[in-house]
Structures are given as structure tokens and as C-alpha cells.
Short mmCIF file of C-alpha atoms and ligand atoms in Angstrom, two decimals:
data_model
loop_
_atom_site.label_atom_id
_atom_site.label_comp_id
_atom_site.label_asym_id
_atom_site.label_seq_id
_atom_site.Cartn_x
_atom_site.Cartn_y
_atom_site.Cartn_z
CA UNK V 1 29.17 -3.49 21.65
CA UNK V 2 28.19 -3.53 17.97
CA UNK V 3 25.56 -1.02 16.84
CA UNK V 4 25.15 -2.67 13.42
CA UNK V 5 21.52 -3.23 12.42
CA UNK V 6 21.11 -6.84 11.28
CA UNK V 7 18.20 -6.91 8.86
CA UNK V 8 17.58 -8.97 5.75
CA UNK V 9 15.08 -6.42 4.55
CA UNK V 10 15.29 -4.39 1.38
CA UNK V 11 16.04 -0.80 2.42
CA UNK V 12 14.77 2.51 1.05
CA UNK V 13 18.32 3.02 -0.24
CA UNK V 14 18.04 -0.24 -2.24
CA UNK V 15 14.72 0.99 -3.67
CA UNK V 16 16.23 4.36 -4.55
CA UNK V 17 19.06 2.58 -6.40
CA UNK V 18 16.60 0.67 -8.59
CA UNK V 19 15.92 3.90 -10.53
CA UNK V 20 16.00 3.10 -14.24
CA UNK V 21 16.83 -0.57 -13.58
CA UNK V 22 14.66 -3.61 -12.97
CA UNK V 23 11.04 -2.50 -12.37
CA UNK V 24 10.19 -2.14 -8.68
CA UNK V 25 7.38 -4.45 -7.55
CA UNK V 26 5.00 -3.11 -4.90
CA UNK V 27 1.72 -4.43 -3.50
CA UNK V 28 -0.39 -3.23 -0.62
CA UNK V 29 -0.73 -5.50 2.40
CA UNK V 30 -2.80 -5.02 5.53
CA UNK V 31 -2.56 -8.29 7.46
CA UNK V 32 0.15 -10.69 8.62
CA UNK V 33 -0.97 -13.78 6.62
CA UNK V 34 -1.21 -11.87 3.33
CA UNK V 35 2.12 -10.11 4.01
CA UNK V 36 3.70 -13.57 4.55
CA UNK V 37 2.43 -14.77 1.14
CA UNK V 38 3.49 -11.63 -0.75
CA UNK V 39 6.85 -11.07 0.96
CA UNK V 40 9.02 -13.35 -1.23
CA UNK V 41 7.69 -11.77 -4.43
CA UNK V 42 7.76 -8.01 -3.91
CA UNK V 43 10.34 -5.31 -3.23
CA UNK V 44 8.01 -3.22 -1.13
CA UNK V 45 4.85 -3.79 0.90
CA UNK V 46 2.71 -0.69 1.26
CA UNK V 47 0.33 -0.55 4.20
CA UNK V 48 -1.97 1.83 2.33
CA UNK V 49 -4.84 3.78 3.83
CA UNK V 50 -6.86 2.09 1.07
CA UNK V 51 -7.45 -0.40 3.90
CA UNK V 52 -10.29 1.89 4.98
CA UNK V 53 -12.17 1.03 1.79
CA UNK V 54 -10.83 -2.48 1.21
CA UNK V 55 -11.08 -3.92 4.74
CA UNK V 56 -13.47 -1.61 6.55
CA UNK V 57 -15.99 -0.85 3.78
CA UNK V 58 -15.53 2.94 3.96
CA UNK V 59 -16.47 5.00 0.89
CA UNK V 60 -13.22 6.99 0.95
CA UNK V 61 -9.92 6.82 2.84
CA UNK V 62 -10.73 9.94 4.88
CA UNK V 63 -11.99 8.07 7.96
CA UNK V 64 -8.81 6.06 8.52
CA UNK V 65 -7.00 6.81 11.81
CA UNK V 66 -3.35 6.72 12.78
CA UNK V 67 -4.08 3.92 15.27
CA UNK V 68 -5.56 1.80 12.47
CA UNK V 69 -2.46 2.36 10.33
CA UNK V 70 -0.17 1.44 13.22
CA UNK V 71 -2.09 -1.74 14.06
CA UNK V 72 -2.06 -2.94 10.44
CA UNK V 73 1.56 -1.81 10.02
CA UNK V 74 2.57 -3.98 12.98
CA UNK V 75 0.71 -6.95 11.48
CA UNK V 76 2.47 -6.55 8.12
CA UNK V 77 5.87 -6.23 9.82
CA UNK V 78 5.18 -9.45 11.78
CA UNK V 79 4.19 -11.28 8.61
CA UNK V 80 7.15 -10.20 6.47
CA UNK V 81 10.92 -10.47 6.73
CA UNK V 82 12.33 -9.34 3.40
CA UNK V 83 10.24 -6.55 1.85
CA UNK V 84 10.73 -2.88 2.56
CA UNK V 85 7.56 -1.92 4.49
CA UNK V 86 6.16 1.60 4.10
CA UNK V 87 3.09 2.86 5.98
CA UNK V 88 0.64 5.54 4.87
CA UNK V 89 0.09 8.59 7.05
CA UNK V 90 -3.70 8.94 7.09
CA UNK V 91 -5.73 12.05 6.31
CA UNK V 92 -5.40 14.75 8.96
CA UNK V 93 -2.27 13.29 10.57
CA UNK V 94 0.33 15.37 8.66
CA UNK V 95 -1.20 18.25 6.70
CA UNK V 96 -1.36 20.75 9.58
CA UNK V 97 2.37 21.38 10.01
CA UNK V 98 5.76 19.71 9.59
CA UNK V 99 5.83 19.28 13.39
CA UNK V 100 2.49 17.44 13.42
CA UNK V 101 3.74 15.24 10.58
CA UNK V 102 6.96 14.49 12.45
CA UNK V 103 5.15 13.59 15.67
CA UNK V 104 2.83 11.15 13.91
CA UNK V 105 5.43 9.72 11.54
CA UNK V 106 7.76 9.15 14.51
CA UNK V 107 4.97 7.18 16.24
CA UNK V 108 4.51 5.05 13.11
CA UNK V 109 8.24 4.38 12.85
CA UNK V 110 8.74 3.65 16.58
CA UNK V 111 5.65 1.48 17.05
CA UNK V 112 5.89 -0.57 13.85
CA UNK V 113 9.57 -0.75 12.89
CA UNK V 114 8.66 0.08 9.27
CA UNK V 115 11.22 1.64 6.91
CA UNK V 116 9.33 4.83 6.19
CA UNK V 117 6.03 6.60 5.64
CA UNK V 118 4.03 7.67 2.60
CA UNK V 119 2.15 10.93 2.38
CA UNK V 120 0.02 12.50 -0.32
CA UNK V 121 0.63 15.90 -1.89
CA UNK V 122 3.01 17.84 -4.13
CA UNK V 123 4.66 21.26 -3.79
CA UNK V 124 2.50 22.11 -0.76
CA UNK V 125 4.01 19.15 1.14
CA UNK V 126 7.65 19.81 0.15
CA UNK V 127 8.48 21.65 3.39
CA UNK V 128 7.03 18.75 5.42
CA UNK V 129 8.91 16.13 3.39
CA UNK V 130 12.17 18.02 3.94
CA UNK V 131 11.41 18.33 7.66
CA UNK V 132 10.88 14.56 7.96
CA UNK V 133 13.71 13.37 5.75
CA UNK V 134 16.31 15.62 7.38
CA UNK V 135 15.22 14.16 10.73
CA UNK V 136 15.66 10.52 9.75
CA UNK V 137 12.20 9.59 8.46
CA UNK V 138 12.25 8.27 4.87
CA UNK V 139 9.30 9.52 2.84
CA UNK V 140 7.57 7.97 -0.15
CA UNK V 141 5.71 10.84 -1.85
CA UNK V 142 2.35 10.40 -3.65
CA UNK V 143 1.23 12.75 -6.43
CA UNK V 144 -1.26 12.85 -9.31
CA UNK V 145 -4.59 11.40 -8.21
CA UNK V 146 -4.37 11.66 -4.43
CA UNK V 147 -7.37 9.86 -2.88
CA UNK V 148 -7.28 11.87 0.36
CA UNK V 149 -8.15 14.93 -1.77
CA UNK V 150 -10.94 13.14 -3.64
CA UNK V 151 -13.48 15.87 -2.81
CA UNK V 152 -11.16 18.69 -3.93
CA UNK V 153 -10.28 16.80 -7.13
CA UNK V 154 -13.98 16.27 -7.94
CA UNK V 155 -13.86 12.47 -7.83
CA UNK V 156 -11.54 9.65 -8.82
CA UNK V 157 -10.55 10.75 -12.34
CA UNK V 158 -7.29 10.57 -14.30
CA UNK V 159 -5.02 13.57 -13.82
CA UNK V 160 -2.83 15.47 -16.29
CA UNK V 161 -5.13 15.70 -19.33
CA UNK V 162 -5.16 19.51 -19.28
CA UNK V 163 -1.94 21.43 -19.91
CA UNK V 164 -2.08 23.22 -16.57
CA UNK V 165 -2.74 19.92 -14.74
CA UNK V 166 0.22 18.31 -16.50
CA UNK V 167 2.51 21.22 -15.60
CA UNK V 168 1.35 21.09 -11.95
CA UNK V 169 2.06 17.35 -11.70
CA UNK V 170 5.56 17.82 -13.15
CA UNK V 171 6.32 20.65 -10.77
CA UNK V 172 4.89 18.63 -7.81
CA UNK V 173 7.18 15.73 -8.77
CA UNK V 174 10.26 17.97 -8.84
CA UNK V 175 9.31 19.59 -5.53
CA UNK V 176 8.84 16.32 -3.58
CA UNK V 177 12.00 14.78 -5.05
CA UNK V 178 14.08 17.87 -4.24
CA UNK V 179 12.62 17.81 -0.72
CA UNK V 180 14.16 14.35 -0.21
CA UNK V 181 11.49 11.75 -1.04
CA UNK V 182 13.24 8.43 -1.80
CA UNK V 183 10.60 7.55 -4.43
CA UNK V 184 7.33 8.96 -5.74
CA UNK V 185 4.01 7.17 -6.25
CA UNK V 186 2.32 8.58 -9.37
CA UNK V 187 -1.37 7.67 -9.35
CA UNK V 188 -4.05 7.95 -12.06
CA UNK V 189 -1.94 10.08 -14.37
CA UNK V 190 -1.96 10.07 -18.17
CA UNK V 191 0.94 8.29 -19.83
CA UNK V 192 2.85 11.27 -21.36
CA UNK V 193 2.95 13.06 -18.00
CA UNK V 194 3.97 9.92 -16.08
CA UNK V 195 6.70 9.35 -18.68
CA UNK V 196 7.98 12.93 -18.45
CA UNK V 197 8.04 12.79 -14.63
CA UNK V 198 9.88 9.44 -14.67
CA UNK V 199 12.48 10.83 -17.06
CA UNK V 200 12.94 14.05 -15.11
CA UNK V 201 13.34 12.65 -11.60
CA UNK V 202 16.51 11.12 -10.18
CA UNK V 203 14.40 9.00 -7.80
CA UNK V 204 12.12 6.12 -8.86
CA UNK V 205 8.49 6.64 -9.79
CA UNK V 206 6.04 3.95 -8.79
CA UNK V 207 2.94 4.01 -10.93
CA UNK V 208 -0.66 3.03 -10.26
CA UNK V 209 -2.73 3.74 -13.34
CA UNK V 210 0.23 5.72 -14.63
CA UNK V 211 1.60 3.52 -17.45
CA UNK V 212 4.66 1.26 -17.83
CA UNK V 213 6.86 4.37 -18.16
CA UNK V 214 7.19 4.41 -14.36
CA UNK V 215 10.16 2.76 -12.60
CA UNK V 216 7.84 0.41 -10.71
CA UNK V 217 4.21 -0.55 -10.24
CA UNK V 218 1.91 -0.76 -7.25
CA UNK V 219 -1.58 -2.25 -6.99
CA UNK V 220 -4.01 -2.96 -4.18
CA UNK V 221 -3.62 -6.63 -3.29
CA UNK V 222 -7.36 -7.31 -2.94
CA UNK V 223 -7.82 -5.95 -6.48
CA UNK V 224 -5.29 -8.34 -8.07
CA UNK V 225 -6.77 -11.23 -6.08
CA UNK V 226 -10.30 -10.42 -7.22
CA UNK V 227 -11.48 -9.97 -3.64
CA UNK V 228 -12.62 -6.36 -3.76
CA UNK V 229 -15.63 -6.35 -6.03
CA UNK V 230 -17.26 -3.00 -5.29
CA UNK V 231 -15.41 -1.14 -8.04
CA UNK V 232 -12.57 -2.21 -10.35
CA UNK V 233 -10.68 0.69 -11.89
CA UNK V 234 -9.49 0.31 -15.49
CA UNK V 235 -5.83 0.14 -14.45
CA UNK V 236 -6.33 -2.97 -12.31
CA UNK V 237 -5.52 -6.42 -13.66
CA UNK V 238 -7.04 -9.38 -11.83
CA UNK V 239 -4.61 -12.26 -11.40
CA UNK V 240 -7.10 -14.43 -9.48
CA UNK V 241 -10.81 -14.61 -8.74
CA UNK V 242 -10.74 -15.38 -5.06
CA UNK V 243 -14.18 -13.86 -4.45
CA UNK V 244 -15.72 -16.75 -6.42
CA UNK V 245 -13.67 -19.28 -4.45
CA UNK V 246 -14.61 -17.72 -1.10
CA UNK V 247 -18.28 -17.79 -2.05
CA UNK V 248 -18.08 -21.41 -3.24
CA UNK V 249 -16.34 -22.46 -0.01
CA UNK V 250 -18.93 -20.64 2.15
CA UNK V 251 -21.78 -22.24 0.16
CA UNK V 252 -20.27 -25.74 0.45
CA UNK V 253 -19.74 -25.30 4.22
CA UNK V 254 -23.30 -24.02 4.74
CA UNK V 255 -24.74 -26.90 2.70
CA UNK V 256 -22.75 -29.50 4.68
CA UNK V 257 -23.66 -28.03 8.08
CA UNK V 258 -27.35 -27.94 7.13
CA UNK V 259 -27.19 -31.51 5.81
CA UNK V 260 -25.30 -32.64 8.97
CA UNK V 261 -22.46 -33.77 6.68
CA UNK V 262 -19.98 -31.67 8.68
CA UNK V 263 -18.44 -32.23 11.17
CA UNK V 264 -17.66 -35.94 10.88
CA UNK V 265 -15.80 -38.15 13.38
CA UNK V 266 -12.39 -36.97 12.10
CA UNK V 267 -13.20 -33.41 13.15
CA UNK V 268 -14.42 -34.34 16.65
CA UNK V 269 -12.69 -34.80 19.98
CA UNK V 270 -13.55 -38.01 21.84
CA UNK V 271 -15.72 -39.49 19.12
CA UNK V 272 -15.01 -43.13 18.23
CA UNK V 273 -12.63 -43.31 15.26
CA UNK V 274 -12.44 -46.14 12.78
CA UNK V 275 -8.99 -47.78 12.97
CA UNK V 276 -7.52 -49.91 10.17
CA UNK V 277 -7.72 -53.62 11.19
O1 LIG J 1 -3.60 3.59 -0.04
C1 LIG J 1 -3.04 2.92 -0.92
O2 LIG J 1 -3.16 1.70 -0.99
C2 LIG J 1 -2.23 3.63 -1.89
C3 LIG J 1 -1.72 2.90 -3.08
C4 LIG J 1 -2.77 2.27 -3.87
C5 LIG J 1 -0.77 3.70 -3.88
O3 LIG J 1 -1.98 4.79 -1.71
#
């Protein structure tokens, strides 16, 4: 019996090998239909805990549960066939101990079939990253502006402006890479620090608000589609204005229903249809 895994998906090893080469393209995805549309165009789909804010209207990502991440992770896996899918470990599901992190990451891996997990934190998470990676769980690290620590950081503000902040980010980057992370998300970090980190590490950096110096880029899909209007950070570029289109479609539908212009015979079962003579 063959034990070969037959998958057309991009692997974490493929991502790791893109270091210094063609920029790595990453978008978040939370649902099967959106994953299906993004899949041919990206290297990685990140089921980010940003879904708490983007889909559920939460003010921060702190209220997201492991069950939510697993349900959305399963949806994204069903909707995609090519991209490497990575799922965020939510706040409180990994910080307590390496063992807690392993238990919850193992659930994510077993119940979704994703290629790995992402977790936030630098040097303080190195022991946990090593614990997971040496036990077969690929880890995407996340340093710089880490939204799960928004209260400790004093809000969503760019990191690395002060010398001591810059030094801490560089040492965090080294620590998570040495611990075995296959790549590192660098969020909301000033350009010189993101550049230094990208040059220093042997694994790829994936930037969000961290300049083109990174080995790849990630954005929240609803931001690039112009669907998430509450707040648009400076580092986001809108590639579409779907919010306007959704509103226009809802208005047109409401107008037609109120005017009894919808539904017509073609949308009805059993209504007489006009046939060509
Ligand atoms: O939760 C998320 O979507 C993320 C990315 C934006 C990096 O962590």
C-alpha cells in the first residue's frame, strides 16, 4: 500500500523556498466561495482571526474562539485546492503553555486538513514554536504589530520607530525563525526594520504594512475588495469597491419588490410562460 500523499497544494516547504525569489502572494479567506475565487491567484490563504472583526463585527480579535477558526478553516479548505492554507490560533488558545498550544493546534490540523497554524508573538513564543514544529506542526510566526496584544501595545500603531522597539522586533524575528517557523508575518512595522529583518532571516517574511522589502505581502481580502468600510488602514490598497455594488444591488432589489416588478413569470414555478410562436 502506498503512503504517498497526493495533493496539488502548495506546501509550507514550497513557501519556505520562495525566500528571496518571486514575492509570495497571501490573502485572508474565511468562506468557501471566496476561497474558490482567490485560490488560483495566491500562494497562501490565511484564515486569519481578523474574521472576528471582518465577519462578526467585533472590535478586536480577542473574542474569536478555536471552534470559529476550525469552522472557517474547514470552509476555506473545501473551497480551495491549490493554495497552502494556514489557520490562526486565536487569543487564549496557545499562550498558556507549549502543551496547550500543541493540543489546540493538533485539533486545527486534524479537523481542517490545513498545512499549518499561525500564532502571534516573538521571543516569548519561541519555546512554543519549537515544541510545535518538532512535533510536526508547521508554524507561521507573526511579529511587529500583533493585534491580539492590542491593549498591551496601546492601540493599532506602527511598530519599530523607537530604537529599543526596532531592536526587540529584530530579536523577535531571529528567535521565531531559529525556533523553526517556516515564515514570519511582519505587521505594521517601519520600513528600515522590516528590511533589516527580511535581510537577516533565512525564512521568508510576509509583510502587512511593512513595506515592499518583505519577501511577500498579505492583506485582508475584505479590505482589498472594499467590503470592510469601518476603518481602512493606510497600508491597504482597494482593488474594488464592492460595498457600493452590494448597496446598489440591495437598493435595486428593494425597489423592484416594492414596485411588484420582481418576481416576474420567469422566476415563478407553475406560472404561465410566454412561448415563442
Ligand atoms: O488575522 C489576520 O487576518 C492576520 C493577517 C492580517 C496577517 O493576522
